Short mmCIF file of C-alpha atoms and ligand atoms in Angstrom, two decimals:
data_model
loop_
_atom_site.label_atom_id
_atom_site.label_comp_id
_atom_site.label_asym_id
_atom_site.label_seq_id
_atom_site.Cartn_x
_atom_site.Cartn_y
_atom_site.Cartn_z
CA MET A 1 96.57 137.31 122.74
CA GLY A 2 96.04 134.10 125.07
CA GLU A 3 92.99 133.18 126.54
CA VAL A 4 90.14 135.76 125.75
CA LYS A 5 86.51 135.89 126.34
CA ASN A 6 85.60 134.52 122.81
CA GLY A 7 88.39 132.09 122.76
CA LEU A 8 92.01 131.35 121.97
CA LEU A 9 94.12 133.64 119.55
CA ASP A 10 97.42 133.34 118.59
CA ILE A 11 99.71 136.26 117.86
CA TYR A 12 98.54 136.38 114.12
CA GLU A 13 94.93 136.74 115.15
CA ARG A 14 94.18 133.21 114.07
CA ARG A 15 91.25 131.90 116.52
CA ILE A 16 92.32 128.31 117.68
CA ASP A 17 88.92 126.59 118.06
CA TYR A 18 89.73 122.97 116.45
CA LEU A 19 91.59 120.08 118.38
CA ARG A 20 92.89 116.99 116.99
CA ILE A 21 93.40 114.39 119.25
CA SER A 22 95.59 111.43 118.47
CA VAL A 23 94.76 108.45 120.75
CA THR A 24 97.39 105.83 119.61
CA ASP A 25 100.37 105.81 117.25
CA ARG A 26 99.41 102.04 116.47
CA CYS A 27 97.57 100.86 113.45
CA ASN A 28 96.10 97.89 111.73
CA LEU A 29 97.27 98.87 108.17
CA ARG A 30 100.61 99.43 106.56
CA CYS A 31 99.80 102.42 104.30
CA PHE A 32 103.20 102.37 102.49
CA TYR A 33 103.79 105.90 102.50
CA CYS A 34 102.68 106.08 106.32
CA MET A 35 104.20 103.02 108.27
CA PRO A 36 106.84 101.26 106.29
CA ASN A 37 107.09 97.59 106.34
CA GLU A 38 110.49 97.57 108.04
CA GLY A 39 108.55 98.38 111.09
CA VAL A 40 108.23 101.72 113.18
CA PRO A 41 109.04 102.32 117.02
CA PHE A 42 106.04 102.73 118.97
CA MET A 43 105.56 104.79 122.03
CA ALA A 44 105.74 102.64 125.09
CA TYR A 45 102.23 102.20 126.62
CA SER A 46 103.09 103.95 130.09
CA ARG A 47 103.61 107.15 127.78
CA ILE A 48 100.29 107.16 126.42
CA LEU A 49 97.71 109.34 127.66
CA ARG A 50 94.63 107.53 129.59
CA TYR A 51 91.22 108.46 128.86
CA GLU A 52 90.88 110.45 132.14
CA GLU A 53 93.80 112.53 131.08
CA ILE A 54 92.27 113.01 127.78
CA LEU A 55 89.18 113.90 129.38
CA ARG A 56 90.58 116.30 131.76
CA LEU A 57 92.53 118.14 129.26
CA THR A 58 89.67 118.38 126.81
CA ASP A 59 87.65 120.00 129.51
CA ILE A 60 90.50 122.68 129.84
CA PHE A 61 90.51 123.03 126.36
CA LEU A 62 86.86 123.41 126.23
CA GLU A 63 86.86 126.15 128.74
CA MET A 64 89.68 127.96 126.35
CA GLY A 65 87.23 128.01 123.37
CA ILE A 66 87.94 124.72 121.57
CA LYS A 67 84.65 123.99 119.77
CA LYS A 68 85.55 121.19 117.45
CA ILE A 69 87.25 117.83 118.09
CA ARG A 70 88.58 115.21 116.07
CA ILE A 71 89.79 111.79 117.06
CA THR A 72 92.46 110.44 115.26
CA GLY A 73 95.74 107.93 115.38
CA GLY A 74 97.05 105.73 114.31
CA GLU A 75 93.95 103.94 113.85
CA PRO A 76 91.80 105.09 116.65
CA LEU A 77 89.30 102.36 116.40
CA ILE A 78 92.02 100.24 117.35
CA ARG A 79 92.38 101.59 120.87
CA LYS A 80 90.86 99.49 123.54
CA ASN A 81 87.43 100.86 124.75
CA ILE A 82 87.64 103.78 122.37
CA LEU A 83 83.76 104.26 122.72
CA PHE A 84 84.25 105.18 126.31
CA LEU A 85 86.05 108.24 125.28
CA VAL A 86 83.80 108.95 122.26
CA LYS A 87 80.70 108.78 124.53
CA GLU A 88 82.22 111.05 127.18
CA LEU A 89 83.37 113.71 124.68
CA GLY A 90 79.75 113.36 123.12
CA LYS A 91 78.35 114.58 126.33
CA ARG A 92 80.39 118.01 126.23
CA LYS A 93 77.74 120.28 125.77
CA SER A 94 80.03 123.10 124.43
CA LEU A 95 81.23 121.04 121.88
CA ARG A 96 79.91 121.87 118.33
CA GLU A 97 81.31 119.08 116.38
CA LEU A 98 83.08 115.69 117.31
CA THR A 99 84.17 113.67 114.25
CA LEU A 100 86.62 110.91 113.71
CA THR A 101 89.08 109.85 110.97
CA THR A 102 89.44 106.15 110.25
CA ASN A 103 90.65 103.74 107.82
CA GLY A 104 87.36 102.15 108.01
CA ILE A 105 88.37 98.75 109.00
CA ARG A 106 86.45 98.38 112.17
CA LEU A 107 83.75 101.10 111.00
CA SER A 108 80.92 98.48 110.69
CA GLU A 109 81.42 97.45 114.35
CA TYR A 110 81.34 100.85 115.50
CA ALA A 111 79.14 102.94 113.51
CA TYR A 112 75.95 102.46 115.54
CA ASP A 113 77.70 103.55 118.86
CA LEU A 114 79.34 106.37 117.09
CA VAL A 115 76.38 107.62 115.98
CA GLN A 116 74.48 107.08 119.56
CA ALA A 117 77.64 108.85 121.01
CA GLY A 118 76.77 112.23 118.89
CA VAL A 119 79.46 111.52 116.09
CA GLU A 120 77.73 113.12 112.87
CA ARG A 121 80.43 112.54 110.28
CA VAL A 122 83.67 110.39 109.98
CA ASN A 123 86.43 110.82 107.59
CA VAL A 124 87.28 107.51 106.10
CA SER A 125 90.75 107.26 104.46
CA LEU A 126 90.65 105.14 101.30
CA ASP A 127 93.49 105.25 98.66
CA SER A 128 91.82 103.00 96.04
CA LEU A 129 88.73 101.88 94.95
CA ASN A 130 90.62 98.81 93.42
CA LYS A 131 90.89 95.80 95.71
CA LYS A 132 94.36 94.60 94.48
CA ASN A 133 95.76 98.07 94.43
CA TYR A 134 94.29 98.61 97.80
CA GLU A 135 96.10 95.57 99.23
CA GLN A 136 99.43 96.76 97.55
CA MET A 137 99.13 100.18 99.26
CA THR A 138 97.83 99.05 102.58
CA GLY A 139 99.40 95.52 103.13
CA VAL A 140 96.02 93.73 103.80
CA ASN A 141 93.13 92.42 101.80
CA LEU A 142 90.34 94.00 103.84
CA PHE A 143 88.98 96.39 101.20
CA ASN A 144 85.44 94.91 101.70
CA ASN A 145 85.44 95.82 105.23
CA VAL A 146 85.96 99.38 104.45
CA MET A 147 83.01 99.45 102.09
CA GLN A 148 80.80 97.31 104.63
CA GLY A 149 81.76 100.40 106.97
CA ILE A 150 80.86 103.00 104.62
CA ASN A 151 77.54 101.46 103.55
CA ILE A 152 76.44 100.69 107.29
CA SER A 153 77.31 104.05 108.20
CA GLN A 154 75.25 105.65 105.58
CA GLU A 155 72.10 103.44 106.49
CA LEU A 156 72.57 104.75 110.14
CA GLY A 157 72.82 108.40 108.98
CA LEU A 158 76.36 108.70 109.77
CA LYS A 159 77.87 111.11 107.08
CA ILE A 160 81.15 109.86 105.43
CA LYS A 161 83.69 112.06 103.86
CA LEU A 162 86.49 110.19 101.64
CA ASN A 163 89.94 111.26 102.37
CA ILE A 164 92.42 110.23 99.38
CA VAL A 165 95.99 110.68 99.12
CA ALA A 166 96.77 111.58 95.53
CA MET A 167 100.00 109.30 94.15
CA ARG A 168 101.22 109.27 90.81
CA GLY A 169 101.28 105.77 89.43
CA ARG A 170 99.50 104.41 92.37
CA ASN A 171 95.87 105.98 92.07
CA ASP A 172 96.03 108.86 89.43
CA GLY A 173 94.13 106.48 87.28
CA GLU A 174 91.33 106.32 89.56
CA PHE A 175 90.49 109.87 90.42
CA LEU A 176 87.54 109.85 88.13
CA ASP A 177 86.29 106.76 89.62
CA PHE A 178 86.49 108.38 93.26
CA LEU A 179 84.31 111.16 91.82
CA LYS A 180 81.99 108.76 90.33
CA PHE A 181 81.83 106.85 93.61
CA GLY A 182 81.07 110.11 95.54
CA ILE A 183 78.34 111.09 93.32
CA GLU A 184 76.74 107.80 93.14
CA ASN A 185 76.62 107.31 96.79
CA ASP A 186 76.60 110.93 98.03
CA ILE A 187 79.71 111.04 99.65
CA ASP A 188 82.00 114.27 99.63
CA ILE A 189 85.81 113.52 98.22
CA ARG A 190 88.84 115.18 99.71
CA PHE A 191 91.85 114.83 97.87
CA ILE A 192 95.09 115.31 99.98
CA GLU A 193 98.55 115.91 98.74
CA LEU A 194 101.33 113.59 99.63
CA MET A 195 103.46 115.25 102.38
CA PRO A 196 106.99 114.41 103.07
CA GLN A 197 107.46 113.09 106.51
CA TYR A 198 110.14 111.26 108.50
CA TYR A 199 109.58 107.79 106.86
CA ASN A 200 108.84 108.72 103.24
CA ASP A 201 110.73 111.77 101.58
CA SER A 202 111.77 109.91 98.69
CA ILE A 203 108.33 108.26 98.08
CA ALA A 204 106.99 111.64 98.50
CA GLU A 205 109.22 113.21 96.07
CA ASN A 206 108.39 110.53 93.55
CA LEU A 207 104.82 110.22 93.73
CA PHE A 208 103.77 113.69 94.74
CA ILE A 209 100.99 115.18 92.55
CA PRO A 210 100.03 118.73 92.98
CA GLU A 211 96.46 119.80 93.22
CA GLY A 212 96.38 121.43 89.80
CA GLU A 213 97.38 118.13 88.09
CA VAL A 214 94.47 116.40 89.94
CA LEU A 215 91.99 119.19 89.27
CA LYS A 216 92.90 119.08 85.41
CA ILE A 217 92.18 115.33 85.21
CA ILE A 218 89.07 115.68 87.08
CA GLU A 219 87.58 118.75 84.96
CA LYS A 220 88.05 116.62 81.71
CA MET A 221 84.86 115.06 83.00
CA TYR A 222 83.12 116.84 85.54
CA THR A 223 82.33 120.73 85.84
CA LEU A 224 83.40 122.14 89.28
CA ILE A 225 82.00 125.29 90.72
CA PRO A 226 84.45 126.89 92.99
CA GLY A 227 83.71 128.28 96.35
CA ALA A 228 81.51 125.48 97.95
CA THR A 229 81.28 125.86 101.53
CA GLY A 230 81.26 122.62 103.65
CA SER A 231 79.40 121.87 106.81
CA GLU A 232 82.48 123.19 108.69
CA LYS A 233 85.28 125.81 108.66
CA THR A 234 87.71 124.11 106.52
CA THR A 235 91.20 124.37 105.14
CA ALA A 236 90.27 122.32 102.01
CA LYS A 237 89.55 124.45 98.87
CA LEU A 238 86.16 123.24 98.02
CA TYR A 239 84.17 122.89 94.76
CA LYS A 240 80.51 121.55 94.09
CA ILE A 241 80.38 119.02 91.38
CA LYS A 242 77.71 120.40 88.91
CA ASN A 243 74.40 118.44 88.92
CA SER A 244 75.12 116.79 92.11
CA ARG A 245 75.01 117.20 95.94
CA VAL A 246 78.68 116.31 96.29
CA THR A 247 81.64 118.60 97.08
CA VAL A 248 85.27 117.65 95.87
CA GLY A 249 88.02 119.41 98.16
CA PHE A 250 91.86 119.42 98.16
CA ILE A 251 94.03 119.67 101.08
CA SER A 252 97.29 120.97 99.81
CA ALA A 253 99.80 121.74 102.29
CA VAL A 254 102.57 121.25 99.77
CA SER A 255 101.58 123.45 96.81
CA HIS A 256 98.99 125.87 98.57
CA PRO A 257 99.67 126.07 102.20
CA PHE A 258 96.76 127.33 104.32
CA CYS A 259 98.71 128.16 107.39
CA SER A 260 97.02 131.62 107.77
CA GLU A 261 93.76 129.98 108.07
CA CYS A 262 94.98 127.20 110.40
CA ASN A 263 92.73 126.88 113.71
CA LYS A 264 93.92 124.01 114.80
CA ILE A 265 96.16 122.35 117.62
CA ARG A 266 96.88 118.90 118.10
CA LEU A 267 97.31 116.45 121.20
CA MET A 268 99.62 113.65 120.57
CA PRO A 269 99.19 110.18 122.26
CA ASP A 270 101.88 111.04 124.70
CA GLY A 271 100.25 114.40 125.63
CA THR A 272 102.61 116.60 123.73
CA LEU A 273 100.62 119.83 122.32
CA ARG A 274 101.59 120.29 118.80
CA THR A 275 100.86 123.79 117.51
CA CYS A 276 101.68 122.97 113.93
CA LEU A 277 101.52 119.86 111.85
CA PHE A 278 105.26 120.09 110.79
CA GLY A 279 106.71 122.07 113.72
CA ASP A 280 108.55 121.06 116.73
CA SER A 281 106.87 119.37 119.73
CA GLY A 282 105.57 121.76 122.26
CA VAL A 283 104.80 121.17 125.99
CA ASN A 284 103.96 117.83 127.28
CA LEU A 285 100.67 118.01 128.81
CA LYS A 286 100.78 114.57 130.39
CA ASN A 287 103.90 115.39 132.27
CA LEU A 288 102.05 118.61 133.79
CA LEU A 289 99.26 116.21 134.98
CA ALA A 290 101.81 114.08 136.55
CA GLU A 291 103.28 117.00 138.34
CA LYS A 292 99.82 117.87 139.79
CA LYS A 293 99.41 121.19 138.01
CA THR A 294 96.14 123.00 138.48
CA ASN A 295 93.80 123.78 135.41
CA LYS A 296 95.08 127.17 135.75
CA GLU A 297 98.72 126.32 135.80
CA ILE A 298 97.97 124.05 132.68
CA LYS A 299 96.18 126.56 130.89
CA VAL A 300 99.20 129.20 131.21
CA GLU A 301 101.30 126.57 129.51
CA ILE A 302 98.67 126.13 126.89
CA VAL A 303 98.55 129.77 126.12
CA LYS A 304 102.29 129.82 125.96
CA ALA A 305 102.40 127.02 123.38
CA VAL A 306 99.75 128.58 121.41
CA LYS A 307 101.68 131.95 121.46
CA ALA A 308 104.65 130.13 119.88
CA LYS A 309 102.49 128.74 117.00
CA PRO A 310 104.44 129.48 113.89
CA GLU A 311 103.13 131.80 111.17
CA LYS A 312 103.64 129.19 108.70
CA HIS A 313 105.18 125.96 108.30
CA ASN A 314 108.69 125.56 106.64
CA LEU A 315 108.02 122.29 104.92
CA ASN A 316 111.63 121.94 103.18
CA GLU A 317 113.34 122.05 106.67
CA GLU A 318 110.60 120.39 108.82
CA TRP A 319 109.55 117.25 107.24
CA PRO A 320 111.81 115.03 109.29
CA LYS A 321 109.65 116.19 112.41
CA LEU A 322 106.47 114.81 111.08
CA VAL A 323 105.58 111.23 111.93
CA MET A 324 102.01 111.11 110.67
CA HIS A 325 100.78 107.97 112.52
CA ARG A 326 101.84 109.72 115.85
CA VAL A 327 100.40 113.24 114.96
CA GLY A 328 97.18 111.93 113.17
CA GLY A 329 97.06 114.09 110.27
N1 SAM B 401 94.48 105.64 110.54
C1 SAM B 401 93.41 106.82 110.35
C2 SAM B 401 93.30 107.02 108.64
O1 SAM B 401 94.15 106.51 107.91
O2 SAM B 401 92.34 107.60 108.33
C3 SAM B 401 94.02 108.24 110.94
C4 SAM B 401 95.20 108.37 111.11
S1 SAM B 401 96.07 108.91 109.20
C5 SAM B 401 97.50 109.40 110.00
C6 SAM B 401 95.10 110.41 109.04
C7 SAM B 401 95.32 110.86 107.40
O3 SAM B 401 96.58 111.28 107.16
C8 SAM B 401 94.80 109.77 106.50
O4 SAM B 401 93.89 110.29 105.38
C9 SAM B 401 96.11 109.49 105.74
O5 SAM B 401 96.01 109.01 104.43
C10 SAM B 401 96.73 110.75 105.71
N2 SAM B 401 98.31 110.71 105.80
C11 SAM B 401 99.35 109.71 106.35
N3 SAM B 401 100.55 110.27 105.75
C12 SAM B 401 100.24 110.98 104.85
C13 SAM B 401 101.32 111.75 104.19
N4 SAM B 401 102.57 111.63 104.21
N5 SAM B 401 100.85 112.90 103.35
C14 SAM B 401 99.82 113.11 103.30
N6 SAM B 401 98.72 112.39 104.13
C15 SAM B 401 99.11 111.53 104.59
FE1 SF4 B 402 97.33 103.56 109.42
FE2 SF4 B 402 96.13 105.84 108.70
FE3 SF4 B 402 98.78 105.74 108.50
FE4 SF4 B 402 97.38 104.11 106.93
S1 SF4 B 402 97.62 106.21 106.87
S2 SF4 B 402 98.97 103.26 108.23
S3 SF4 B 402 95.37 103.71 108.22
S4 SF4 B 402 97.76 105.59 110.62
#
């Protein structure tokens, strides 16, 4: 276990090679299941990692075997000068894949520079293809911005994957529309199960739709071929849609936990390293930087944290520890 020649392994022999970096807990949307309208407390700016700190930590992680980085948030494209970080990360030779998850509102402004920086694919979160429904779910009337972002990205060769949180009574009438949209536009589709988190346990209880139910609806219209492989190692269960190039996948942490396959660790905006989406917060790496720890000392702490990565999540007990707009998904 620990830092080995071929990377970072945990005690369950899972190879940790994927780092998600949440660069902000702030957002320009208010998706009702993620950031309730009553308002949420944000981290003080002074607690948030500066880009220089993120880069120093990233270089340490890369030396420890991280091969893939996803930038997330909150909304990553609202953090000031985010392109500086993306461009710097894009220069890291040992990084195999650099991606980003965004709500797409500002994607059209950034798509060109993201491509230039070496980003090949972005995940766009879009829970409705209906303008009115979109506005009800997000609190803003900016559906067209997302569409424009998707179109421009595709023109520039930036691949798009669509993330949809499946919700009863909110978008279950649109599942087939999402597939049609994906097939017509050559966009892979991912359905995410709604997870309970600090702000939304009753919403999650009432609106949750298990993967199996989504599948049943889709299979009325489309033939799905199981076992498709994506461009990446993925925890999504993937299917190819017959007679199309598009895949549909399910990220089902509730009904089909994929903990035994989990290769991720997460860096939160304040520098906390999380080894499980639902788990306790781990070591705070920003504090270690402030204490002027050497890279070697920081690596020791990372190895310790990875050693404590739980074998599996216990959603029933741990949902209150999840604040999605901080952790970033
Ligand atoms: N703001 C960006 C976005 O929406 O793509 C990045 C951060 S957002 C927290 C990342 C993903 O988490 C989005 O696809 C969002 O729909 C999803 N998400 C947020 N809360 C969730 C929940 N309670 N259950 C499942 N997915 C959730
Ligand atoms: Fe913002 Fe993403 Fe949360 Fe929606 S899901 S409120 S876009 S962080």
